Amino acid sequence: MSLYLYAILQAENLDLIQNLDLQGMNAQSVQFHALPPFAIAYSEAQQERYLASRANLITHETVLESLMKVIDPHQAVPLPLQFGLVVENWEDVQRDLLIPYETKLKELIHNLIGKREVSVKLFWNQTEELNLAVAENAGLRQRREALVGKVLSMDEAIAIGQELESAIEERQQVIITAFLNTLKPLSHEYAEGELLTESMIYNGSFLIDWDKEPEFAAAVEALDRQFENRLRIRYNDFTAPYNFVKVDRD
């Protein structure tokens, strides 16, 4: 029997979750296996590999969020495992993960107790921002207007293109700097993610005190008002702390 793994927990938390009725991948019951000082949330795997489909990713995340909801965040925390992790037996888990990284795993749990990961993704309309940049920059506006209806040489086209690109990048950096200057002081750690779409200009995660989320959310709302609703902000205040659970392999 293969095992699909979701999270590492402290063994002493098992009494809080043993009766949790939760379905995981392939609608299999989520179970818990003690490997002191840890315990593993798992279900019986029905496949050798799991595609990162939307349904599968949501199922994996739902299991993690359900565990986070029933465990007191000020006493313990489930360490999320990567999506699609299938093992053959518990001996493999002990040998490859729990024994060699026991100290690091304990440090991670200690670091995350009483904290939560929140994420902020920023989107904008680049065409609208470009028009605003031109409208607010008299010199750039004059140079652009002077080229209207003119057949541009290669050098002229490159020059105006670079100037417009620079103006856009400057506006983007102003926004990002404002968000970081406001939000980083409210967090313990910060991680920047990849830009996932052309309209996304920023993707960041923050590790904050669990009870200070309302203060953090209010700061995000104030920043939205500061930029006069030019941005679309996707704020997630409850997610498994993937960005702050890193085990470096020696």
PDB file of C-alpha atoms in Angstrom:
ATOM      1  CA  MET A   1       0.000   0.000   0.000  1.00  0.00           C
ATOM      2  CA  SER A   2       1.388   3.394  -1.029  1.00  0.00           C
ATOM      3  CA  LEU A   3       0.873   6.485   1.110  1.00  0.00           C
ATOM      4  CA  TYR A   4       0.012  10.038   0.068  1.00  0.00           C
ATOM      5  CA  LEU A   5       1.463  12.520   2.577  1.00  0.00           C
ATOM      6  CA  TYR A   6       0.025  15.922   3.521  1.00  0.00           C
ATOM      7  CA  ALA A   7       1.772  17.279   6.592  1.00  0.00           C
ATOM      8  CA  ILE A   8       4.102  16.701   9.518  1.00  0.00           C
ATOM      9  CA  LEU A   9       2.682  17.328  12.976  1.00  0.00           C
ATOM     10  CA  GLN A  10       3.866  17.015  16.534  1.00  0.00           C
ATOM     11  CA  ALA A  11       2.891  13.612  17.925  1.00  0.00           C
ATOM     12  CA  GLU A  12       1.326  15.188  21.024  1.00  0.00           C
ATOM     13  CA  ASN A  13      -1.292  16.858  18.832  1.00  0.00           C
ATOM     14  CA  LEU A  14      -2.821  13.578  17.697  1.00  0.00           C
ATOM     15  CA  ASP A  15      -5.483  13.600  20.418  1.00  0.00           C
ATOM     16  CA  LEU A  16      -6.837  16.823  18.882  1.00  0.00           C
ATOM     17  CA  ILE A  17      -7.271  15.423  15.389  1.00  0.00           C
ATOM     18  CA  GLN A  18      -7.665  11.653  15.597  1.00  0.00           C
ATOM     19  CA  ASN A  19     -11.426  11.931  15.151  1.00  0.00           C
ATOM     20  CA  LEU A  20     -11.252  14.487  12.346  1.00  0.00           C
ATOM     21  CA  ASP A  21     -13.519  13.280   9.533  1.00  0.00           C
ATOM     22  CA  LEU A  22     -11.712  14.439   6.422  1.00  0.00           C
ATOM     23  CA  GLN A  23     -11.385  13.134   2.882  1.00  0.00           C
ATOM     24  CA  GLY A  24      -8.178  13.525   0.925  1.00  0.00           C
ATOM     25  CA  MET A  25      -7.000  12.497  -2.518  1.00  0.00           C
ATOM     26  CA  ASN A  26      -9.282  10.055  -4.394  1.00  0.00           C
ATOM     27  CA  ALA A  27     -11.849  10.622  -1.617  1.00  0.00           C
ATOM     28  CA  GLN A  28      -9.727   8.510   0.737  1.00  0.00           C
ATOM     29  CA  SER A  29      -9.971   9.080   4.465  1.00  0.00           C
ATOM     30  CA  VAL A  30      -7.199  11.195   5.972  1.00  0.00           C
ATOM     31  CA  GLN A  31      -5.428   9.290   8.748  1.00  0.00           C
ATOM     32  CA  PHE A  32      -2.588   9.964  11.159  1.00  0.00           C
ATOM     33  CA  HIS A  33       0.471   7.856  11.841  1.00  0.00           C
ATOM     34  CA  ALA A  34       2.699   8.495  14.842  1.00  0.00           C
ATOM     35  CA  LEU A  35       6.465   8.461  14.330  1.00  0.00           C
ATOM     36  CA  PRO A  36       7.534  10.178  17.577  1.00  0.00           C
ATOM     37  CA  PRO A  37       8.300  12.964  18.072  1.00  0.00           C
ATOM     38  CA  PHE A  38       6.310  13.559  14.889  1.00  0.00           C
ATOM     39  CA  ALA A  39       3.106  12.344  13.291  1.00  0.00           C
ATOM     40  CA  ILE A  40       2.160  12.270   9.619  1.00  0.00           C
ATOM     41  CA  ALA A  41      -1.179  13.169   8.040  1.00  0.00           C
ATOM     42  CA  TYR A  42      -1.747  10.799   5.126  1.00  0.00           C
ATOM     43  CA  SER A  43      -4.257   8.832   3.073  1.00  0.00           C
ATOM     44  CA  GLU A  44      -3.919   5.628   1.101  1.00  0.00           C
ATOM     45  CA  ALA A  45      -2.622   6.469  -2.362  1.00  0.00           C
ATOM     46  CA  GLN A  46      -4.627   5.170  -5.307  1.00  0.00           C
ATOM     47  CA  GLN A  47      -2.137   6.346  -7.931  1.00  0.00           C
ATOM     48  CA  GLU A  48       1.614   6.342  -8.400  1.00  0.00           C
ATOM     49  CA  ARG A  49       1.595   9.978  -9.512  1.00  0.00           C
ATOM     50  CA  TYR A  50      -0.845  12.836  -9.003  1.00  0.00           C
ATOM     51  CA  LEU A  51      -1.220  15.514 -11.641  1.00  0.00           C
ATOM     52  CA  ALA A  52      -1.247  19.082 -10.377  1.00  0.00           C
ATOM     53  CA  SER A  53      -4.831  19.629 -11.538  1.00  0.00           C
ATOM     54  CA  ARG A  54      -6.970  22.297  -9.937  1.00  0.00           C
ATOM     55  CA  ALA A  55      -9.128  19.681  -8.199  1.00  0.00           C
ATOM     56  CA  ASN A  56      -6.121  17.832  -6.789  1.00  0.00           C
ATOM     57  CA  LEU A  57      -4.418  21.013  -5.606  1.00  0.00           C
ATOM     58  CA  ILE A  58      -7.606  22.175  -3.893  1.00  0.00           C
ATOM     59  CA  THR A  59      -8.006  18.803  -2.164  1.00  0.00           C
ATOM     60  CA  HIS A  60      -4.428  18.906  -0.886  1.00  0.00           C
ATOM     61  CA  GLU A  61      -4.842  22.481   0.351  1.00  0.00           C
ATOM     62  CA  THR A  62      -8.210  21.733   1.966  1.00  0.00           C
ATOM     63  CA  VAL A  63      -6.649  18.986   4.079  1.00  0.00           C
ATOM     64  CA  LEU A  64      -3.936  21.353   5.273  1.00  0.00           C
ATOM     65  CA  GLU A  65      -6.365  24.171   6.041  1.00  0.00           C
ATOM     66  CA  SER A  66      -8.635  21.780   7.945  1.00  0.00           C
ATOM     67  CA  LEU A  67      -5.713  20.733  10.119  1.00  0.00           C
ATOM     68  CA  MET A  68      -4.793  24.362  10.745  1.00  0.00           C
ATOM     69  CA  LYS A  69      -8.342  25.112  11.889  1.00  0.00           C
ATOM     70  CA  VAL A  70      -8.477  22.407  14.563  1.00  0.00           C
ATOM     71  CA  ILE A  71      -4.977  22.872  16.005  1.00  0.00           C
ATOM     72  CA  ASP A  72      -4.354  25.812  18.325  1.00  0.00           C
ATOM     73  CA  PRO A  73      -1.863  27.934  16.338  1.00  0.00           C
ATOM     74  CA  HIS A  74      -0.297  29.194  19.566  1.00  0.00           C
ATOM     75  CA  GLN A  75       0.661  25.664  20.601  1.00  0.00           C
ATOM     76  CA  ALA A  76       1.486  23.793  17.397  1.00  0.00           C
ATOM     77  CA  VAL A  77       1.436  23.950  13.613  1.00  0.00           C
ATOM     78  CA  PRO A  78       1.209  21.410  10.783  1.00  0.00           C
ATOM     79  CA  LEU A  79       4.206  21.579   8.470  1.00  0.00           C
ATOM     80  CA  PRO A  80       2.850  21.282   4.911  1.00  0.00           C
ATOM     81  CA  LEU A  81       4.471  18.765   2.606  1.00  0.00           C
ATOM     82  CA  GLN A  82       4.773  19.328  -1.118  1.00  0.00           C
ATOM     83  CA  PHE A  83       1.904  18.341  -3.366  1.00  0.00           C
ATOM     84  CA  GLY A  84       2.053  14.858  -4.865  1.00  0.00           C
ATOM     85  CA  LEU A  85       4.354  13.241  -2.299  1.00  0.00           C
ATOM     86  CA  VAL A  86       3.769   9.462  -2.444  1.00  0.00           C
ATOM     87  CA  VAL A  87       5.889   6.976  -0.472  1.00  0.00           C
ATOM     88  CA  GLU A  88       5.877   3.197  -0.249  1.00  0.00           C
ATOM     89  CA  ASN A  89       6.241   2.732   3.502  1.00  0.00           C
ATOM     90  CA  TRP A  90       6.908   4.442   6.807  1.00  0.00           C
ATOM     91  CA  GLU A  91      10.488   3.238   6.891  1.00  0.00           C
ATOM     92  CA  ASP A  92      11.204   5.472   3.875  1.00  0.00           C
ATOM     93  CA  VAL A  93       9.701   8.469   5.668  1.00  0.00           C
ATOM     94  CA  GLN A  94      11.829   7.846   8.741  1.00  0.00           C
ATOM     95  CA  ARG A  95      15.034   7.240   6.816  1.00  0.00           C
ATOM     96  CA  ASP A  96      14.747  10.029   4.229  1.00  0.00           C
ATOM     97  CA  LEU A  97      12.993  12.798   6.157  1.00  0.00           C
ATOM     98  CA  LEU A  98      12.319  12.504   9.875  1.00  0.00           C
ATOM     99  CA  ILE A  99      15.620  11.133  11.139  1.00  0.00           C
ATOM    100  CA  PRO A 100      18.098  13.217   9.097  1.00  0.00           C
ATOM    101  CA  TYR A 101      16.083  16.441   9.455  1.00  0.00           C
ATOM    102  CA  GLU A 102      14.620  16.039  12.943  1.00  0.00           C
ATOM    103  CA  THR A 103      16.381  19.098  14.356  1.00  0.00           C
ATOM    104  CA  LYS A 104      15.452  21.300  11.399  1.00  0.00           C
ATOM    105  CA  LEU A 105      11.819  20.160  11.486  1.00  0.00           C
ATOM    106  CA  LYS A 106      11.579  20.982  15.191  1.00  0.00           C
ATOM    107  CA  GLU A 107      13.070  24.414  14.507  1.00  0.00           C
ATOM    108  CA  LEU A 108      10.527  25.047  11.759  1.00  0.00           C
ATOM    109  CA  ILE A 109       7.635  24.088  14.009  1.00  0.00           C
ATOM    110  CA  HIS A 110       8.969  26.327  16.772  1.00  0.00           C
ATOM    111  CA  ASN A 111       9.386  29.217  14.327  1.00  0.00           C
ATOM    112  CA  LEU A 112       5.817  28.914  13.015  1.00  0.00           C
ATOM    113  CA  ILE A 113       3.943  28.541  16.300  1.00  0.00           C
ATOM    114  CA  GLY A 114       1.706  31.561  16.803  1.00  0.00           C
ATOM    115  CA  LYS A 115       2.264  32.782  13.251  1.00  0.00           C
ATOM    116  CA  ARG A 116       0.511  32.548   9.909  1.00  0.00           C
ATOM    117  CA  GLU A 117       1.380  33.078   6.264  1.00  0.00           C
ATOM    118  CA  VAL A 118      -0.543  35.689   4.306  1.00  0.00           C
ATOM    119  CA  SER A 119      -0.024  36.595   0.670  1.00  0.00           C
ATOM    120  CA  VAL A 120      -0.466  39.736  -1.415  1.00  0.00           C
ATOM    121  CA  LYS A 121      -0.688  39.686  -5.198  1.00  0.00           C
ATOM    122  CA  LEU A 122      -0.959  42.946  -7.126  1.00  0.00           C
ATOM    123  CA  PHE A 123      -2.392  43.381 -10.618  1.00  0.00           C
ATOM    124  CA  TRP A 124      -2.791  46.456 -12.808  1.00  0.00           C
ATOM    125  CA  ASN A 125      -3.907  47.515 -16.268  1.00  0.00           C
ATOM    126  CA  GLN A 126      -0.639  48.285 -18.054  1.00  0.00           C
ATOM    127  CA  THR A 127      -2.306  50.318 -20.823  1.00  0.00           C
ATOM    128  CA  GLU A 128      -4.027  52.556 -18.286  1.00  0.00           C
ATOM    129  CA  GLU A 129      -0.786  52.960 -16.329  1.00  0.00           C
ATOM    130  CA  LEU A 130       1.079  53.870 -19.502  1.00  0.00           C
ATOM    131  CA  ASN A 131      -1.509  56.534 -20.316  1.00  0.00           C
ATOM    132  CA  LEU A 132      -1.210  57.897 -16.771  1.00  0.00           C
ATOM    133  CA  ALA A 133       2.587  57.951 -17.043  1.00  0.00           C
ATOM    134  CA  VAL A 134       2.418  59.968 -20.249  1.00  0.00           C
ATOM    135  CA  ALA A 135      -0.238  62.316 -18.848  1.00  0.00           C
ATOM    136  CA  GLU A 136       1.830  63.028 -15.728  1.00  0.00           C
ATOM    137  CA  ASN A 137       5.152  63.547 -17.538  1.00  0.00           C
ATOM    138  CA  ALA A 138       5.088  66.695 -19.676  1.00  0.00           C
ATOM    139  CA  GLY A 139       8.392  65.962 -21.416  1.00  0.00           C
ATOM    140  CA  LEU A 140       7.418  62.398 -22.288  1.00  0.00           C
ATOM    141  CA  ARG A 141       3.989  63.561 -23.463  1.00  0.00           C
ATOM    142  CA  GLN A 142       5.512  66.187 -25.773  1.00  0.00           C
ATOM    143  CA  ARG A 143       7.971  63.737 -27.287  1.00  0.00           C
ATOM    144  CA  ARG A 144       5.226  61.195 -27.865  1.00  0.00           C
ATOM    145  CA  GLU A 145       2.899  63.758 -29.446  1.00  0.00           C
ATOM    146  CA  ALA A 146       5.704  64.964 -31.724  1.00  0.00           C
ATOM    147  CA  LEU A 147       5.982  61.461 -33.148  1.00  0.00           C
ATOM    148  CA  VAL A 148       2.276  61.016 -33.894  1.00  0.00           C
ATOM    149  CA  GLY A 149       1.752  60.510 -37.635  1.00  0.00           C
ATOM    150  CA  LYS A 150       5.481  60.375 -38.289  1.00  0.00           C
ATOM    151  CA  VAL A 151       7.215  57.407 -39.875  1.00  0.00           C
ATOM    152  CA  LEU A 152       9.740  56.493 -37.192  1.00  0.00           C
ATOM    153  CA  SER A 153      13.265  55.385 -37.827  1.00  0.00           C
ATOM    154  CA  MET A 154      14.456  52.307 -36.005  1.00  0.00           C
ATOM    155  CA  ASP A 155      16.427  54.430 -33.546  1.00  0.00           C
ATOM    156  CA  GLU A 156      13.443  56.685 -32.841  1.00  0.00           C
ATOM    157  CA  ALA A 157      11.134  53.709 -32.269  1.00  0.00           C
ATOM    158  CA  ILE A 158      13.629  52.077 -29.925  1.00  0.00           C
ATOM    159  CA  ALA A 159      14.226  55.312 -28.019  1.00  0.00           C
ATOM    160  CA  ILE A 160      10.555  56.096 -27.368  1.00  0.00           C
ATOM    161  CA  GLY A 161       9.878  52.457 -26.543  1.00  0.00           C
ATOM    162  CA  GLN A 162      12.659  52.415 -23.966  1.00  0.00           C
ATOM    163  CA  GLU A 163      11.447  55.658 -22.453  1.00  0.00           C
ATOM    164  CA  LEU A 164       7.900  54.353 -22.109  1.00  0.00           C
ATOM    165  CA  GLU A 165       9.167  51.070 -20.661  1.00  0.00           C
ATOM    166  CA  SER A 166      11.275  52.958 -18.139  1.00  0.00           C
ATOM    167  CA  ALA A 167       8.269  55.041 -17.104  1.00  0.00           C
ATOM    168  CA  ILE A 168       6.192  51.895 -16.536  1.00  0.00           C
ATOM    169  CA  GLU A 169       8.963  50.209 -14.542  1.00  0.00           C
ATOM    170  CA  GLU A 170       9.343  53.306 -12.374  1.00  0.00           C
ATOM    171  CA  ARG A 171       5.623  53.364 -11.585  1.00  0.00           C
ATOM    172  CA  GLN A 172       5.699  49.660 -10.772  1.00  0.00           C
ATOM    173  CA  GLN A 173       8.651  50.098  -8.429  1.00  0.00           C
ATOM    174  CA  VAL A 174       6.956  52.975  -6.613  1.00  0.00           C
ATOM    175  CA  ILE A 175       4.003  50.710  -5.858  1.00  0.00           C
ATOM    176  CA  ILE A 176       6.115  47.740  -4.791  1.00  0.00           C
ATOM    177  CA  THR A 177       8.309  49.902  -2.551  1.00  0.00           C
ATOM    178  CA  ALA A 178       5.258  51.399  -0.853  1.00  0.00           C
ATOM    179  CA  PHE A 179       3.835  47.942  -0.132  1.00  0.00           C
ATOM    180  CA  LEU A 180       7.136  46.560   1.168  1.00  0.00           C
ATOM    181  CA  ASN A 181       7.882  49.603   3.322  1.00  0.00           C
ATOM    182  CA  THR A 182       4.460  49.264   4.934  1.00  0.00           C
ATOM    183  CA  LEU A 183       4.047  45.488   5.186  1.00  0.00           C
ATOM    184  CA  LYS A 184       7.523  44.139   5.916  1.00  0.00           C
ATOM    185  CA  PRO A 185       7.722  45.881   9.327  1.00  0.00           C
ATOM    186  CA  LEU A 186       4.495  44.056  10.257  1.00  0.00           C
ATOM    187  CA  SER A 187       6.006  40.643   9.448  1.00  0.00           C
ATOM    188  CA  HIS A 188       8.715  38.333  10.773  1.00  0.00           C
ATOM    189  CA  GLU A 189       9.776  37.003   7.388  1.00  0.00           C
ATOM    190  CA  TYR A 190       9.092  37.813   3.768  1.00  0.00           C
ATOM    191  CA  ALA A 191       9.266  35.784   0.557  1.00  0.00           C
ATOM    192  CA  GLU A 192       8.791  37.026  -2.995  1.00  0.00           C
ATOM    193  CA  GLY A 193       7.173  34.748  -5.562  1.00  0.00           C
ATOM    194  CA  GLU A 194       7.093  34.598  -9.337  1.00  0.00           C
ATOM    195  CA  LEU A 195       4.861  36.846 -11.425  1.00  0.00           C
ATOM    196  CA  LEU A 196       2.207  34.493 -12.786  1.00  0.00           C
ATOM    197  CA  THR A 197       0.499  36.674 -15.396  1.00  0.00           C
ATOM    198  CA  GLU A 198       1.364  39.713 -17.531  1.00  0.00           C
ATOM    199  CA  SER A 199      -0.895  41.916 -15.441  1.00  0.00           C
ATOM    200  CA  MET A 200       0.630  40.781 -12.119  1.00  0.00           C
ATOM    201  CA  ILE A 201       3.281  43.216 -10.891  1.00  0.00           C
ATOM    202  CA  TYR A 202       3.968  41.797  -7.440  1.00  0.00           C
ATOM    203  CA  ASN A 203       3.607  38.492  -5.581  1.00  0.00           C
ATOM    204  CA  GLY A 204       4.720  38.340  -1.968  1.00  0.00           C
ATOM    205  CA  SER A 205       4.136  36.253   1.150  1.00  0.00           C
ATOM    206  CA  PHE A 206       4.572  37.392   4.734  1.00  0.00           C
ATOM    207  CA  LEU A 207       4.902  35.489   7.996  1.00  0.00           C
ATOM    208  CA  ILE A 208       2.985  37.467  10.610  1.00  0.00           C
ATOM    209  CA  ASP A 209       1.776  37.032  14.171  1.00  0.00           C
ATOM    210  CA  TRP A 210      -1.479  35.074  14.075  1.00  0.00           C
ATOM    211  CA  ASP A 211      -3.429  37.628  16.098  1.00  0.00           C
ATOM    212  CA  LYS A 212      -2.172  40.638  14.134  1.00  0.00           C
ATOM    213  CA  GLU A 213      -3.810  39.686  10.828  1.00  0.00           C
ATOM    214  CA  PRO A 214      -6.535  42.370  11.172  1.00  0.00           C
ATOM    215  CA  GLU A 215      -3.814  45.029  11.477  1.00  0.00           C
ATOM    216  CA  PHE A 216      -2.053  43.641   8.402  1.00  0.00           C
ATOM    217  CA  ALA A 217      -5.301  43.527   6.409  1.00  0.00           C
ATOM    218  CA  ALA A 218      -6.061  47.122   7.363  1.00  0.00           C
ATOM    219  CA  ALA A 219      -2.616  48.155   6.083  1.00  0.00           C
ATOM    220  CA  VAL A 220      -3.321  46.452   2.744  1.00  0.00           C
ATOM    221  CA  GLU A 221      -6.661  48.282   2.483  1.00  0.00           C
ATOM    222  CA  ALA A 222      -4.960  51.607   3.256  1.00  0.00           C
ATOM    223  CA  LEU A 223      -2.444  50.974   0.469  1.00  0.00           C
ATOM    224  CA  ASP A 224      -5.289  50.228  -1.922  1.00  0.00           C
ATOM    225  CA  ARG A 225      -6.796  53.622  -1.096  1.00  0.00           C
ATOM    226  CA  GLN A 226      -3.378  55.290  -1.400  1.00  0.00           C
ATOM    227  CA  PHE A 227      -3.157  54.180  -5.017  1.00  0.00           C
ATOM    228  CA  GLU A 228      -6.737  55.250  -5.714  1.00  0.00           C
ATOM    229  CA  ASN A 229      -8.034  51.771  -6.571  1.00  0.00           C
ATOM    230  CA  ARG A 230      -5.701  51.510  -9.582  1.00  0.00           C
ATOM    231  CA  LEU A 231      -4.707  48.047  -8.426  1.00  0.00           C
ATOM    232  CA  ARG A 232      -6.485  44.744  -8.152  1.00  0.00           C
ATOM    233  CA  ILE A 233      -5.290  43.188  -4.923  1.00  0.00           C
ATOM    234  CA  ARG A 234      -5.648  39.508  -4.162  1.00  0.00           C
ATOM    235  CA  TYR A 235      -5.096  39.070  -0.436  1.00  0.00           C
ATOM    236  CA  ASN A 236      -5.098  35.605   1.148  1.00  0.00           C
ATOM    237  CA  ASP A 237      -5.170  35.657   4.940  1.00  0.00           C
ATOM    238  CA  PHE A 238      -5.296  31.893   5.535  1.00  0.00           C
ATOM    239  CA  THR A 239      -2.941  29.542   3.767  1.00  0.00           C
ATOM    240  CA  ALA A 240      -0.508  26.772   4.640  1.00  0.00           C
ATOM    241  CA  PRO A 241       2.952  28.294   5.279  1.00  0.00           C
ATOM    242  CA  TYR A 242       4.695  26.766   2.262  1.00  0.00           C
ATOM    243  CA  ASN A 243       7.004  29.717   1.743  1.00  0.00           C
ATOM    244  CA  PHE A 244       8.424  29.449   5.248  1.00  0.00           C
ATOM    245  CA  VAL A 245       8.880  25.684   5.440  1.00  0.00           C
ATOM    246  CA  LYS A 246      12.167  25.016   3.704  1.00  0.00           C
ATOM    247  CA  VAL A 247      14.396  22.068   4.526  1.00  0.00           C
ATOM    248  CA  ASP A 248      17.788  22.482   2.887  1.00  0.00           C
ATOM    249  CA  ARG A 249      19.335  19.178   1.922  1.00  0.00           C
ATOM    250  CA  ASP A 250      22.951  18.954   2.963  1.00  0.00           C
TER     251      ASP A 250
END
